[in-house]
Coordinates of C-alpha atoms and ligand atoms in Angstrom, one line a residue:
M1 CA 0.0 0.0 0.0
K2 CA 1.3 3.5 -0.8
Q3 CA -0.2 6.9 -0.1
I4 CA -0.4 9.1 -3.3
T5 CA -2.3 12.1 -2.1
K6 CA -4.3 13.0 1.0
S7 CA -7.1 10.6 0.0
V8 CA -5.7 8.4 -2.7
Y9 CA -3.8 5.1 -2.0
S10 CA -2.3 2.6 -4.3
V11 CA -3.3 -0.9 -3.4
G12 CA -2.5 -3.0 -6.5
V13 CA -0.1 -5.9 -6.8
I14 CA 3.1 -6.7 -8.7
D15 CA 3.3 -9.7 -11.0
W16 CA 7.0 -10.2 -10.9
N17 CA 6.9 -13.4 -13.0
M18 CA 4.7 -12.3 -15.8
R19 CA 6.8 -12.9 -19.0
S20 CA 4.3 -13.2 -21.8
F21 CA 1.4 -10.7 -21.6
H22 CA -1.4 -11.1 -24.1
G23 CA -0.5 -14.7 -24.9
N24 CA 2.9 -14.5 -26.5
T25 CA 2.5 -11.1 -28.1
F26 CA 4.3 -9.0 -25.5
I27 CA 7.3 -10.4 -23.7
T28 CA 7.5 -8.5 -20.4
K29 CA 11.0 -9.0 -19.3
S30 CA 10.7 -7.6 -15.7
G31 CA 7.0 -8.5 -15.1
V32 CA 4.0 -6.2 -14.8
T33 CA 1.8 -4.5 -12.2
Y34 CA -1.9 -4.5 -11.9
N35 CA -2.6 -1.2 -10.1
S36 CA -5.7 -0.4 -8.1
Y37 CA -6.5 2.6 -6.0
V38 CA -8.6 3.5 -3.0
V39 CA -10.0 6.9 -2.7
N40 CA -10.6 7.0 1.1
D41 CA -13.5 9.1 2.2
N42 CA -16.8 8.8 4.0
E43 CA -17.8 6.4 1.3
P44 CA -14.5 4.8 0.2
A45 CA -14.1 4.0 -3.5
L46 CA -12.0 1.3 -5.2
I47 CA -10.7 2.0 -8.7
D48 CA -10.2 -1.2 -10.7
V49 CA -9.6 -4.7 -9.3
V50 CA -6.6 -6.9 -10.2
H51 CA -5.7 -10.0 -12.2
K52 CA -7.0 -13.4 -10.9
G53 CA -4.6 -15.1 -8.5
F54 CA -3.7 -12.1 -6.4
E55 CA -6.9 -11.7 -4.3
E56 CA -5.5 -12.3 -0.9
E57 CA -2.6 -9.8 -1.2
F58 CA -5.0 -7.3 -2.8
I59 CA -7.4 -7.6 0.1
K60 CA -4.5 -7.2 2.5
N61 CA -3.5 -4.0 0.8
I62 CA -7.0 -2.6 0.8
S63 CA -7.4 -3.6 4.5
E64 CA -4.5 -1.3 5.5
I65 CA -6.7 1.6 4.6
T66 CA -10.2 0.4 5.2
E67 CA -12.1 -2.8 5.8
P68 CA -13.1 -4.1 2.4
E69 CA -16.8 -4.3 3.5
K70 CA -16.7 -0.6 4.0
I71 CA -15.8 0.1 0.3
K72 CA -19.0 1.7 -1.0
H73 CA -18.1 2.2 -4.7
V74 CA -16.1 0.0 -7.1
I75 CA -15.2 1.6 -10.4
L76 CA -14.4 -0.8 -13.2
N77 CA -12.6 1.2 -15.8
H78 CA -11.9 -1.7 -18.2
L79 CA -13.2 -5.2 -18.8
E80 CA -10.0 -6.9 -19.8
P81 CA -9.0 -9.8 -17.4
D82 CA -5.8 -8.1 -16.2
H83 CA -8.2 -5.6 -14.5
S84 CA -11.3 -7.8 -13.9
G85 CA -9.9 -11.3 -13.4
S86 CA -10.5 -11.3 -9.6
I87 CA -14.0 -9.8 -9.8
E88 CA -16.0 -13.0 -9.0
Y89 CA -14.0 -13.4 -5.7
M90 CA -13.8 -9.6 -5.0
A91 CA -17.5 -9.1 -5.5
K92 CA -18.1 -11.4 -2.5
V93 CA -15.6 -9.6 -0.3
L94 CA -16.7 -6.1 -1.3
K95 CA -20.2 -7.0 -0.3
N96 CA -21.5 -3.5 0.4
A97 CA -20.2 -1.9 -2.7
K98 CA -22.0 -0.5 -5.8
F99 CA -20.3 -1.3 -9.1
Y100 CA -19.9 1.2 -12.0
G101 CA -18.7 0.8 -15.6
T102 CA -19.7 1.7 -19.2
A103 CA -22.5 -0.2 -20.9
K104 CA -20.0 -2.2 -22.9
L105 CA -18.2 -3.1 -19.7
K106 CA -21.4 -4.4 -18.1
E107 CA -22.2 -6.5 -21.2
G108 CA -18.7 -8.0 -21.4
L109 CA -18.3 -8.6 -17.7
L110 CA -21.5 -10.5 -17.4
K111 CA -20.4 -12.6 -20.4
Y112 CA -17.0 -13.3 -18.9
Y113 CA -17.9 -14.1 -15.3
N114 CA -20.6 -15.7 -13.3
L115 CA -21.6 -12.6 -11.4
N116 CA -24.5 -11.8 -9.1
I117 CA -23.9 -8.0 -9.0
D118 CA -25.7 -5.1 -10.3
I119 CA -23.5 -2.8 -12.4
T120 CA -24.6 0.9 -12.7
V121 CA -23.9 2.1 -16.2
V122 CA -22.1 5.4 -16.4
K123 CA -21.3 7.8 -19.2
T124 CA -18.9 10.7 -19.7
G125 CA -19.7 13.5 -17.2
D126 CA -21.5 11.3 -14.7
K127 CA -20.4 11.9 -11.1
I128 CA -20.5 10.2 -7.8
N129 CA -20.0 11.8 -4.4
L130 CA -17.8 10.1 -1.8
G131 CA -18.1 12.8 0.9
N132 CA -15.2 15.2 0.6
N133 CA -14.3 13.9 -2.9
T134 CA -16.1 13.2 -6.1
L135 CA -15.4 11.0 -9.0
T136 CA -16.2 11.9 -12.7
F137 CA -16.1 9.4 -15.5
V138 CA -14.8 9.9 -19.0
E139 CA -15.5 7.2 -21.7
V140 CA -12.3 6.5 -23.7
P141 CA -13.4 3.8 -26.2
M142 CA -10.5 1.8 -27.6
V143 CA -8.0 3.1 -25.0
H144 CA -7.8 0.1 -24.9
W145 CA -11.1 -1.8 -25.6
P146 CA -14.6 -0.5 -26.5
D147 CA -15.6 -0.6 -22.8
S148 CA -12.6 1.5 -21.5
M149 CA -13.1 4.6 -19.4
M150 CA -11.0 6.8 -17.2
T151 CA -12.0 8.2 -13.8
Y152 CA -11.1 11.7 -12.6
C153 CA -11.0 12.9 -9.0
P154 CA -11.1 16.8 -9.1
E155 CA -10.4 17.2 -5.4
Q156 CA -7.2 15.2 -5.5
K157 CA -6.4 16.2 -9.2
V158 CA -5.8 12.5 -10.1
L159 CA -6.7 11.0 -13.5
F160 CA -7.1 7.2 -13.1
S161 CA -6.2 6.4 -16.7
N162 CA -6.4 2.6 -16.6
D163 CA -4.4 1.2 -19.6
G164 CA -3.6 4.7 -21.0
F165 CA -0.1 6.0 -20.1
G166 CA 0.8 2.6 -18.5
Q167 CA 4.1 0.8 -18.7
H168 CA 4.9 -2.9 -18.3
I169 CA 7.5 -2.7 -15.6
A170 CA 7.5 -4.6 -12.3
T171 CA 8.9 -2.4 -9.6
N172 CA 7.9 -1.4 -6.1
K173 CA 8.7 2.3 -6.8
T174 CA 5.6 4.5 -7.0
F175 CA 6.3 7.4 -9.4
T176 CA 7.9 7.5 -12.9
D177 CA 10.4 10.1 -11.7
E178 CA 11.8 7.6 -9.1
V179 CA 13.3 5.4 -11.8
D180 CA 15.7 6.0 -14.6
C181 CA 14.1 8.3 -17.2
G182 CA 15.5 6.3 -20.1
L183 CA 13.7 3.2 -18.7
I184 CA 10.4 5.1 -18.5
D185 CA 10.7 6.6 -21.9
K186 CA 11.3 3.2 -23.4
E187 CA 8.7 1.3 -21.4
V188 CA 5.9 3.9 -22.0
A189 CA 6.7 3.7 -25.8
K190 CA 7.0 -0.1 -25.8
Y191 CA 3.6 -0.3 -24.1
Y192 CA 2.0 2.1 -26.6
A193 CA 3.6 0.3 -29.6
N194 CA 2.4 -3.1 -28.5
I195 CA -1.0 -2.4 -27.1
L196 CA -2.2 0.9 -28.5
W197 CA -0.5 1.6 -31.8
P198 CA -3.4 0.6 -34.2
L199 CA -5.9 2.7 -32.1
G200 CA -4.4 6.1 -32.8
A201 CA -7.5 7.8 -34.2
M202 CA -9.5 6.9 -31.1
I203 CA -6.7 7.7 -28.8
D204 CA -6.4 11.2 -30.4
R205 CA -10.1 11.8 -30.0
S206 CA -10.2 10.6 -26.4
I207 CA -7.2 12.7 -25.3
N208 CA -8.5 15.8 -27.0
N209 CA -11.9 15.2 -25.3
I210 CA -10.1 15.1 -21.9
L211 CA -8.0 18.2 -22.8
K212 CA -11.2 20.1 -23.7
M213 CA -12.5 19.4 -20.2
N214 CA -9.6 21.5 -18.8
L215 CA -9.2 19.2 -15.8
P216 CA -6.2 20.2 -13.7
I217 CA -4.2 16.9 -13.7
V218 CA -1.5 16.7 -11.1
F219 CA -1.2 12.9 -11.2
I220 CA -1.9 10.3 -13.9
A221 CA -2.4 7.0 -12.1
P222 CA -2.5 4.2 -14.7
S223 CA -3.3 0.6 -14.0
H224 CA 0.1 -0.6 -15.1
G225 CA 3.5 0.6 -13.9
L226 CA 4.4 3.9 -12.3
I227 CA 2.3 7.0 -11.6
W228 CA 3.0 10.2 -13.4
R229 CA 3.5 13.4 -11.3
K230 CA 6.3 14.8 -13.5
D231 CA 6.3 15.1 -17.3
I232 CA 2.5 14.9 -17.5
N233 CA 2.3 17.3 -20.4
K234 CA 5.2 15.5 -22.1
V235 CA 3.6 12.1 -21.9
I236 CA 0.3 13.5 -23.2
E237 CA 2.2 15.1 -26.1
K238 CA 4.0 11.8 -26.8
Y239 CA 0.7 10.0 -26.9
L240 CA -0.8 12.6 -29.3
S241 CA 2.3 12.3 -31.5
W242 CA 2.2 8.5 -31.6
A243 CA -1.5 8.6 -32.3
K244 CA -0.7 10.6 -35.5
N245 CA 1.9 8.1 -36.5
T246 CA 4.6 10.8 -36.4
V247 CA 7.9 9.3 -37.7
T248 CA 11.6 10.0 -37.3
N249 CA 14.4 9.5 -39.8
K250 CA 15.2 6.0 -38.5
A251 CA 15.3 2.6 -40.2
V252 CA 14.6 -0.8 -38.7
I253 CA 15.9 -3.8 -40.5
V254 CA 14.3 -7.2 -39.7
Y255 CA 15.1 -10.4 -41.5
E256 CA 15.1 -14.1 -41.3
T257 CA 17.8 -16.3 -42.8
M258 CA 18.7 -20.0 -43.1
W259 CA 22.3 -19.9 -44.2
G260 CA 23.3 -16.3 -43.5
S261 CA 23.2 -14.8 -47.0
T262 CA 20.2 -12.6 -46.2
E263 CA 22.0 -11.4 -43.2
I264 CA 25.0 -10.3 -45.3
M265 CA 22.5 -8.3 -47.4
A266 CA 21.0 -6.7 -44.3
R267 CA 24.4 -5.6 -43.1
E268 CA 25.2 -4.0 -46.4
I269 CA 22.0 -2.0 -46.4
A270 CA 22.8 -1.0 -42.8
R271 CA 26.3 0.1 -43.9
A272 CA 24.9 2.6 -46.3
L273 CA 22.6 4.1 -43.6
T274 CA 25.5 4.2 -41.1
D275 CA 27.8 5.9 -43.6
N276 CA 25.2 8.6 -43.9
N277 CA 24.5 9.0 -40.2
I278 CA 21.0 7.5 -40.4
E279 CA 19.9 5.8 -37.2
V280 CA 19.4 2.1 -37.9
K281 CA 18.4 -0.9 -35.7
M282 CA 18.8 -4.5 -37.0
F283 CA 17.2 -7.7 -35.8
D284 CA 17.3 -11.4 -36.8
I285 CA 13.6 -12.2 -36.2
A286 CA 14.6 -15.6 -34.8
K287 CA 16.5 -14.0 -32.0
T288 CA 14.4 -11.1 -30.7
D289 CA 10.9 -10.9 -29.5
F290 CA 8.3 -9.1 -31.5
A291 CA 7.5 -6.6 -28.7
E292 CA 11.0 -5.2 -28.7
I293 CA 11.0 -4.7 -32.5
A294 CA 7.6 -3.1 -32.4
Y295 CA 9.0 -0.6 -29.9
E296 CA 11.9 0.2 -32.3
M297 CA 9.5 0.6 -35.2
L298 CA 7.0 2.9 -33.5
E299 CA 8.7 6.0 -34.7
A300 CA 10.8 4.6 -37.6
K301 CA 10.0 5.9 -41.0
A302 CA 11.7 3.0 -42.8
F303 CA 11.0 -0.7 -42.5
V304 CA 13.6 -2.9 -44.2
I305 CA 12.3 -6.4 -44.3
G306 CA 14.2 -9.5 -45.6
S307 CA 13.8 -13.2 -46.0
S308 CA 15.4 -15.9 -48.0
T309 CA 13.0 -18.0 -50.1
H310 CA 11.8 -21.3 -48.6
D311 CA 9.6 -23.5 -50.7
N312 CA 8.7 -20.5 -52.9
E313 CA 7.7 -18.4 -49.9
M314 CA 9.2 -16.1 -47.3
L315 CA 10.2 -17.9 -44.1
A316 CA 7.6 -18.4 -41.4
Y317 CA 8.7 -16.2 -38.6
I318 CA 9.1 -13.2 -40.8
A319 CA 5.7 -13.9 -42.3
G320 CA 4.3 -13.9 -38.7
F321 CA 6.1 -10.7 -38.0
I322 CA 4.7 -8.9 -41.1
H323 CA 1.3 -10.1 -40.0
F324 CA 1.9 -8.7 -36.6
I325 CA 3.1 -5.3 -38.0
K326 CA 0.1 -5.2 -40.3
G327 CA -2.1 -5.2 -37.2
M328 CA -0.4 -2.1 -36.0
K329 CA -1.8 -0.2 -39.1
P330 CA 1.4 1.8 -39.5
K331 CA 1.1 5.0 -41.5
N332 CA 3.7 7.3 -43.2
R333 CA 6.2 4.5 -43.7
I334 CA 8.6 3.5 -46.6
A335 CA 10.2 0.1 -47.0
V336 CA 12.8 -2.0 -48.8
S337 CA 12.3 -5.8 -49.2
F338 CA 15.3 -8.0 -49.7
G339 CA 16.5 -11.6 -49.5
S340 CA 18.6 -14.4 -50.9
F341 CA 17.2 -17.2 -53.0
G342 CA 18.5 -20.3 -54.8
W343 CA 16.5 -20.6 -58.1
A344 CA 13.0 -19.1 -58.7
G345 CA 12.9 -17.0 -55.5
G346 CA 9.6 -15.5 -54.3
A347 CA 10.2 -14.1 -50.8
V348 CA 11.3 -10.6 -51.8
K349 CA 8.2 -10.0 -53.9
E350 CA 5.9 -11.6 -51.4
I351 CA 7.2 -9.3 -48.7
A352 CA 6.8 -6.2 -50.9
T353 CA 3.3 -7.3 -51.9
N354 CA 2.3 -7.8 -48.2
L355 CA 3.8 -4.4 -47.1
T356 CA 2.1 -2.6 -50.0
S357 CA -1.3 -4.2 -49.1
F358 CA -1.4 -2.3 -45.9
G359 CA -0.2 1.0 -47.1
V360 CA 3.6 0.9 -46.7
E361 CA 5.4 2.4 -49.7
V362 CA 8.0 -0.1 -51.0
I363 CA 10.8 1.9 -52.7
D364 CA 13.1 -1.0 -53.6
Q365 CA 13.2 -4.8 -53.8
I366 CA 16.6 -6.5 -53.8
G367 CA 17.4 -10.2 -54.4
A368 CA 20.7 -12.1 -54.4
K369 CA 21.3 -15.6 -55.7
F370 CA 22.8 -17.8 -52.9
K371 CA 25.7 -15.8 -51.3
P372 CA 25.6 -12.2 -52.6
N373 CA 28.5 -11.3 -54.9
K374 CA 30.0 -7.9 -55.4
E375 CA 27.4 -6.6 -57.8
E376 CA 24.5 -7.9 -55.6
L377 CA 26.1 -6.3 -52.5
N378 CA 26.3 -3.1 -54.4
N379 CA 22.6 -3.4 -55.1
C380 CA 22.0 -3.7 -51.4
Y381 CA 24.2 -0.6 -50.7
Q382 CA 22.3 1.3 -53.3
A383 CA 19.0 0.3 -51.8
G384 CA 20.3 1.7 -48.5
M385 CA 21.2 4.9 -50.4
K386 CA 17.7 5.2 -51.7
L387 CA 16.5 5.1 -48.1
V388 CA 19.1 7.7 -47.1
E389 CA 17.7 10.0 -49.8
K390 CA 14.2 9.6 -48.3
L391 CA 15.3 9.9 -44.7
K392 CA 17.7 12.8 -44.8
Ligands
LIG401 C1 14.5 -26.0 -47.2 C2 14.9 -25.0 -48.3 C3 13.9 -24.7 -49.3 C4 14.2 -23.8 -50.3 N1 13.3 -23.4 -51.2 C5 13.6 -22.5 -52.2 C6 12.6 -22.1 -53.1 O1 11.5 -22.6 -53.1 N2 13.0 -21.2 -54.1 C7 14.2 -20.7 -54.2 O2 14.5 -19.8 -55.0 N3 15.2 -21.0 -53.2 C8 14.9 -21.9 -52.3 N4 15.8 -22.3 -51.4 C9 17.2 -21.8 -51.5 C10 17.5 -20.7 -50.6 O3 16.6 -19.6 -50.7 C11 18.9 -20.2 -50.8 O4 19.8 -21.2 -50.3 C12 19.3 -18.9 -50.2 O5 20.6 -18.5 -50.5 C13 19.2 -18.9 -48.6 O6 19.5 -17.7 -48.1 P1 19.9 -17.5 -46.6 O7 21.3 -17.9 -46.5 O8 19.7 -16.1 -46.3 O9 19.0 -18.4 -45.8 C14 15.5 -23.2 -50.4 C15 16.5 -23.6 -49.4 C16 16.1 -24.5 -48.4 C17 17.2 -24.9 -47.4
LIG402 FE1 -6.4 -3.5 -21.7
LIG403 FE1 -4.3 -3.6 -18.9

């Protein structure tokens, strides 16, 4: 339990051992947190519950502030099981509470769980009174699911932002300014890239709706990771920028290879970029998790994707990765496809066709037969130079 303001306490739990969030899509190297908050007042309120399996510790944390039976209001900002998984158990413990959520939350929650509770449906602008404090709700559809909302406490100036502004870090620190700022900058971006990237248009709308309300926000208390009390405007600006798919002059090379020839090509493309001071990151898809690469791609203008040809097709991991990136709905990007082949080839064109199908502009396609010779290497370097021209 941690005190955040006069009336707000953090009562969530740390999942130190979570390594693969959302199935296998997000490798969370240090673990994650499921945050929850008590607004302590005449009628105490609980904001969000936690993942299944942490009920006892969660109840202990709440009990340090108030007996769980005294909680009068439970706000369910989001349906997803990381925030609702313990609800069947918690509903029995929080037996005197009234539950609140959006209409979509109510519908989904009753489908997911066997619940005997009444959920009061709330909309943007609805308020509840706790005594000295009030809570106001703001619907934020698709930040992260259609049911998502945020809750604002004007008296404490805290925005309980649920998935928005979260980071997947396991730490017992409380505020983002208590850990290395490089770590926070990376983890907030990695979270956005892997969980929110495709939802930019809705995120932009929701954030602008909140900004129009002119709420003084001193704390942003998300449901994952650390609380923001510093750099609030900076992180909001970052979200707005990512939501618009703003890109920088950076290239990310991702490839898959069987015998190393495609890697030789990748290194030659990277050499042209390096010779011209263009930031480049390079990954063998077999050796790095998708989440890490998605983070590197979030602001990169150039995607450079390679595979050798295997049974007339691109290799399977890179195919999966392109499928994954398609889901991110990247905008404003250019690309080069490349790869080695033995006879008829196929992968380079297949990659280009795939990237083009979701709006990425492919500016060059480079092949090499078996191990690239001098001329083929020069083609790779020249493809790199075409990228340089577009990225300078
Ligand atoms: C199992 C296997 C299947 C292959 N299938 C094809 C193919 O259908 N068409 C083709 O042009 N080359 C094919 N090749 C040849 C490779 O694409 C070629 O060896 C290439 O140089 C490998 O590049 P890498 O070293 O980057 O893996 C195949 C190679 C292997 C090992
Ligand atoms: Fe979520
Ligand atoms: Fe979440």
